[in-house]
Amino acid sequence: DADVTQTPRNRITKTGKRIMLECSQTKGHDRMYWYRQDPGLGLRLIYYSFDVKDINKGEISDGYSVSRQAQAKFSLSLESAIPNQTALYFCATSEPLGGETQYFGPGTRLLVL
Amino acid sequence: RKEVEQDPGPFNVPEGATVAFNCTYSNSASQSFFWYRQDCRKEPKLLMSVYSSGNEDGRFTAQLNRASQYISLLIRDSKLSDSATYLCVVIASNSGYALNFGKGTSLLVTP
């Protein structure tokens, strides 16, 4: 079984809809991250969390919110989806002490029409 | 200006060739450096860390030049299976220890 799972794997939604992307991990890591990847722009950090009570904005947090429900779960929400949020979204986890290795989930492909 | 910059390529090389990728970073507080590999439509995976003394893992050699804020990856004896996008990644102490990714360099190894 995968250590980092994401649901759904693919999602098509309409402009203005609220959607949630979920991430679960069995690695026991405290640190979790959400990234988006766009062609030509690389991976960009949306939000990150160093433990259940810690939430931090990343480079591109506008239009997104997150919830760290437990050590193992970190959800990303788009309150009102817009077409330029169409992207590949990755969740990742890491150990403390600088998070040298990040372990990524398989990604969620989101299309906003 | 993006903090981590890479030549996007693509680099098209024949099997057996040696190929080198370069990466520069702008944040002088950067303290950890990595190369990740990403296959098409898949998640990134750690290839190797990069240390000041340089490090080697089989056919792969990584070098760091802190003075020039420059990182390199050398792949010797390229295999078809090396075809992927290689992401330069930097962690800075003044950015919450989150990974800062370059846009990636695309490599295609041909028969």
GROMACS .gro file of C-alpha atoms in nm:
model
  224
    1ASP     CA    1   0.000   0.000   0.000
    2ALA     CA    2   0.115   0.352  -0.079
    3ASP     CA    3   0.250   0.557   0.209
    4VAL     CA    4   0.093   0.880   0.085
    5THR     CA    5  -0.246   0.864  -0.080
    6GLN     CA    6  -0.454   1.133  -0.243
    7THR     CA    7  -0.821   1.136  -0.327
    8PRO     CA    8  -0.962   1.190  -0.577
    9ARG     CA    9  -0.699   1.111  -0.839
   10ASN     CA   10  -0.888   1.303  -1.105
   11ARG     CA   11  -1.159   1.563  -1.073
   12ILE     CA   12  -1.354   1.779  -1.314
   13THR     CA   13  -1.554   2.063  -1.165
   14LYS     CA   14  -1.719   2.387  -1.268
   15THR     CA   15  -1.627   2.743  -1.190
   16GLY     CA   16  -1.761   2.850  -0.853
   17LYS     CA   17  -1.788   2.505  -0.703
   18ARG     CA   18  -1.629   2.415  -0.370
   19ILE     CA   19  -1.406   2.112  -0.379
   20MET     CA   20  -1.180   1.934  -0.136
   21LEU     CA   21  -0.869   1.734  -0.210
   22GLU     CA   22  -0.765   1.489   0.058
   23CYS     CA   23  -0.430   1.351   0.158
   24SER     CA   24  -0.354   1.069   0.398
   25GLN     CA   25  -0.021   0.926   0.505
   26THR     CA   26   0.093   0.621   0.695
   27LYS     CA   27   0.454   0.729   0.735
   28GLY     CA   28   0.399   0.886   1.075
   29HIS     CA   29   0.548   1.215   0.961
   30ASP     CA   30   0.456   1.540   1.130
   31ARG     CA   31   0.519   1.762   0.830
   32MET     CA   32   0.278   1.776   0.538
   33TYR     CA   33   0.266   1.995   0.230
   34TRP     CA   34   0.044   2.082  -0.064
   35TYR     CA   35   0.194   2.178  -0.401
   36ARG     CA   36   0.054   2.251  -0.742
   37GLN     CA   37   0.233   2.184  -1.066
   38ASP     CA   38   0.167   2.368  -1.388
   39PRO     CA   39   0.343   2.318  -1.721
   40GLY     CA   40   0.636   2.557  -1.746
   41LEU     CA   41   0.604   2.673  -1.386
   42GLY     CA   42   0.722   2.374  -1.189
   43LEU     CA   43   0.601   2.283  -0.843
   44ARG     CA   44   0.484   2.564  -0.621
   45LEU     CA   45   0.404   2.543  -0.252
   46ILE     CA   46   0.047   2.626  -0.150
   47TYR     CA   47   0.038   2.546   0.223
   48TYR     CA   48   0.238   2.346   0.471
   49SER     CA   49   0.190   2.215   0.821
   50PHE     CA   50   0.458   2.110   1.068
   51ASP     CA   51   0.213   1.950   1.310
   52VAL     CA   52  -0.159   1.932   1.379
   53LYS     CA   53  -0.172   2.280   1.532
   54ASP     CA   54   0.052   2.447   1.275
   55ILE     CA   55  -0.059   2.583   0.936
   56ASN     CA   56   0.156   2.805   0.716
   57LYS     CA   57   0.096   2.979   0.386
   58GLY     CA   58   0.323   2.897   0.098
   59GLU     CA   59   0.406   3.084  -0.218
   60ILE     CA   60   0.058   3.073  -0.371
   61SER     CA   61  -0.205   3.032  -0.096
   62ASP     CA   62  -0.465   3.276  -0.233
   63GLY     CA   63  -0.785   3.096  -0.327
   64TYR     CA   64  -0.700   2.792  -0.117
   65SER     CA   65  -0.750   2.681   0.242
   66VAL     CA   66  -0.632   2.376   0.432
   67SER     CA   67  -0.726   2.167   0.729
   68ARG     CA   68  -0.499   1.939   0.929
   69GLN     CA   69  -0.751   1.706   1.085
   70ALA     CA   70  -0.495   1.469   1.232
   71GLN     CA   71  -0.129   1.390   1.200
   72ALA     CA   72  -0.210   1.163   0.909
   73LYS     CA   73  -0.455   1.385   0.721
   74PHE     CA   74  -0.415   1.715   0.543
   75SER     CA   75  -0.693   1.848   0.319
   76LEU     CA   76  -0.683   2.122   0.060
   77SER     CA   77  -0.999   2.315  -0.026
   78LEU     CA   78  -1.088   2.541  -0.313
   79GLU     CA   79  -1.379   2.744  -0.178
   80SER     CA   80  -1.483   2.872  -0.521
   81ALA     CA   81  -1.291   2.704  -0.799
   82ILE     CA   82  -1.173   2.907  -1.098
   83PRO     CA   83  -1.025   2.785  -1.428
   84ASN     CA   84  -0.670   2.898  -1.349
   85GLN     CA   85  -0.671   2.651  -1.060
   86THR     CA   86  -0.662   2.374  -1.317
   87ALA     CA   87  -0.340   2.192  -1.232
   88LEU     CA   88  -0.180   1.879  -1.093
   89TYR     CA   89  -0.186   1.887  -0.713
   90PHE     CA   90   0.060   1.696  -0.498
   91CYS     CA   91   0.057   1.626  -0.128
   92ALA     CA   92   0.389   1.547   0.039
   93THR     CA   93   0.519   1.453   0.383
   94SER     CA   94   0.856   1.477   0.548
   95GLU     CA   95   1.031   1.403   0.869
   96PRO     CA   96   1.135   1.688   1.098
   97LEU     CA   97   1.487   1.829   1.118
   98GLY     CA   98   1.475   2.016   0.791
   99GLY     CA   99   1.259   1.767   0.602
  100GLU     CA  100   1.538   1.639   0.390
  101THR     CA  101   1.335   1.387   0.198
  102GLN     CA  102   0.982   1.461   0.095
  103TYR     CA  103   0.753   1.176   0.000
  104PHE     CA  104   0.490   1.266  -0.253
  105GLY     CA  105   0.147   1.127  -0.313
  106PRO     CA  106   0.048   1.023  -0.667
  107GLY     CA  107  -0.118   1.356  -0.742
  108THR     CA  108  -0.468   1.480  -0.817
  109ARG     CA  109  -0.546   1.612  -1.163
  110LEU     CA  110  -0.799   1.891  -1.135
  111LEU     CA  111  -0.980   2.051  -1.426
  112VAL     CA  112  -1.196   2.355  -1.360
  113LEU     CA  113  -1.432   2.436  -1.645
  114ARG     CA  114   1.324   3.613  -1.059
  115LYS     CA  115   1.262   3.259  -0.947
  116GLU     CA  116   1.477   3.144  -0.657
  117VAL     CA  117   1.586   2.822  -0.825
  118GLU     CA  118   1.664   2.826  -1.194
  119GLN     CA  119   1.736   2.542  -1.433
  120ASP     CA  120   1.780   2.506  -1.805
  121PRO     CA  121   1.451   2.344  -1.909
  122GLY     CA  122   1.607   2.151  -2.197
  123PRO     CA  123   1.508   1.917  -2.345
  124PHE     CA  124   1.836   1.737  -2.349
  125ASN     CA  125   1.832   1.462  -2.611
  126VAL     CA  126   2.128   1.227  -2.574
  127PRO     CA  127   2.215   0.881  -2.706
  128GLU     CA  128   2.246   0.583  -2.476
  129GLY     CA  129   2.585   0.572  -2.312
  130ALA     CA  130   2.640   0.946  -2.325
  131THR     CA  131   2.736   1.164  -2.032
  132VAL     CA  132   2.506   1.455  -1.961
  133ALA     CA  133   2.525   1.737  -1.707
  134PHE     CA  134   2.251   1.957  -1.565
  135ASN     CA  135   2.305   2.285  -1.389
  136CYS     CA  136   2.101   2.476  -1.136
  137THR     CA  137   2.148   2.812  -0.968
  138TYR     CA  138   1.979   2.943  -0.656
  139SER     CA  139   1.942   3.298  -0.533
  140ASN     CA  140   1.873   3.264  -0.161
  141SER     CA  141   2.201   3.281   0.027
  142ALA     CA  142   2.028   3.127   0.332
  143SER     CA  143   1.984   2.803   0.142
  144GLN     CA  144   2.124   2.514   0.336
  145SER     CA  145   2.000   2.188   0.186
  146PHE     CA  146   2.009   2.082  -0.175
  147PHE     CA  147   1.864   1.791  -0.367
  148TRP     CA  148   1.794   1.646  -0.705
  149TYR     CA  149   1.452   1.491  -0.754
  150ARG     CA  150   1.342   1.288  -1.052
  151GLN     CA  151   0.993   1.310  -1.199
  152ASP     CA  152   0.861   1.071  -1.461
  153CYS     CA  153   0.586   1.188  -1.691
  154ARG     CA  154   0.260   1.245  -1.503
  155LYS     CA  155   0.402   1.091  -1.185
  156GLU     CA  156   0.508   1.227  -0.849
  157PRO     CA  157   0.863   1.356  -0.787
  158LYS     CA  158   1.098   1.119  -0.609
  159LEU     CA  159   1.426   1.195  -0.438
  160LEU     CA  160   1.724   1.107  -0.655
  161MET     CA  161   2.001   1.227  -0.430
  162SER     CA  162   2.104   1.489  -0.181
  163VAL     CA  163   2.383   1.729  -0.269
  164TYR     CA  164   2.668   1.795  -0.030
  165SER     CA  165   2.943   2.054  -0.035
  166SER     CA  166   3.204   1.784  -0.075
  167GLY     CA  167   3.021   1.640  -0.373
  168ASN     CA  168   2.865   1.298  -0.372
  169GLU     CA  169   2.828   1.007  -0.604
  170ASP     CA  170   2.569   0.735  -0.634
  171GLY     CA  171   2.652   0.489  -0.907
  172ARG     CA  172   2.634   0.671  -1.239
  173PHE     CA  173   2.512   0.992  -1.077
  174THR     CA  174   2.737   1.263  -0.934
  175ALA     CA  175   2.612   1.578  -0.764
  176GLN     CA  176   2.820   1.886  -0.687
  177LEU     CA  177   2.752   2.201  -0.487
  178ASN     CA  178   2.936   2.531  -0.514
  179ARG     CA  179   2.814   2.754  -0.234
  180ALA     CA  180   3.025   3.051  -0.337
  181SER     CA  181   2.868   3.057  -0.683
  182GLN     CA  182   2.528   2.929  -0.557
  183TYR     CA  183   2.540   2.657  -0.816
  184ILE     CA  184   2.442   2.289  -0.816
  185SER     CA  185   2.512   2.029  -1.080
  186LEU     CA  186   2.410   1.674  -1.164
  187LEU     CA  187   2.621   1.452  -1.388
  188ILE     CA  188   2.483   1.132  -1.535
  189ARG     CA  189   2.735   0.893  -1.688
  190ASP     CA  190   2.659   0.607  -1.926
  191SER     CA  191   2.300   0.721  -1.980
  192LYS     CA  192   2.030   0.455  -1.993
  193LEU     CA  193   1.695   0.472  -2.165
  194SER     CA  194   1.539   0.453  -1.819
  195ASP     CA  195   1.707   0.779  -1.722
  196SER     CA  196   1.460   0.966  -1.943
  197ALA     CA  197   1.268   1.191  -1.705
  198THR     CA  198   1.254   1.544  -1.574
  199TYR     CA  199   1.518   1.631  -1.314
  200LEU     CA  200   1.419   1.884  -1.052
  201CYS     CA  201   1.669   2.092  -0.860
  202VAL     CA  202   1.542   2.153  -0.507
  203VAL     CA  203   1.665   2.391  -0.241
  204ILE     CA  204   1.566   2.438   0.122
  205ALA     CA  205   1.635   2.770   0.291
  206SER     CA  206   1.629   2.825   0.662
  207ASN     CA  207   1.444   3.155   0.616
  208SER     CA  208   1.157   2.998   0.421
  209GLY     CA  209   1.021   2.755   0.676
  210TYR     CA  210   1.223   2.462   0.546
  211ALA     CA  211   0.977   2.407   0.265
  212LEU     CA  212   1.116   2.279  -0.063
  213ASN     CA  213   1.176   2.533  -0.336
  214PHE     CA  214   1.170   2.363  -0.675
  215GLY     CA  215   1.328   2.459  -1.001
  216LYS     CA  216   1.111   2.411  -1.308
  217GLY     CA  217   1.301   2.100  -1.405
  218THR     CA  218   1.525   1.986  -1.687
  219SER     CA  219   1.388   1.734  -1.932
  220LEU     CA  220   1.613   1.448  -2.042
  221LEU     CA  221   1.542   1.207  -2.325
  222VAL     CA  222   1.785   0.922  -2.377
  223THR     CA  223   1.752   0.765  -2.721
  224PRO     CA  224   1.863   0.423  -2.849
   0.00000   0.00000   0.00000
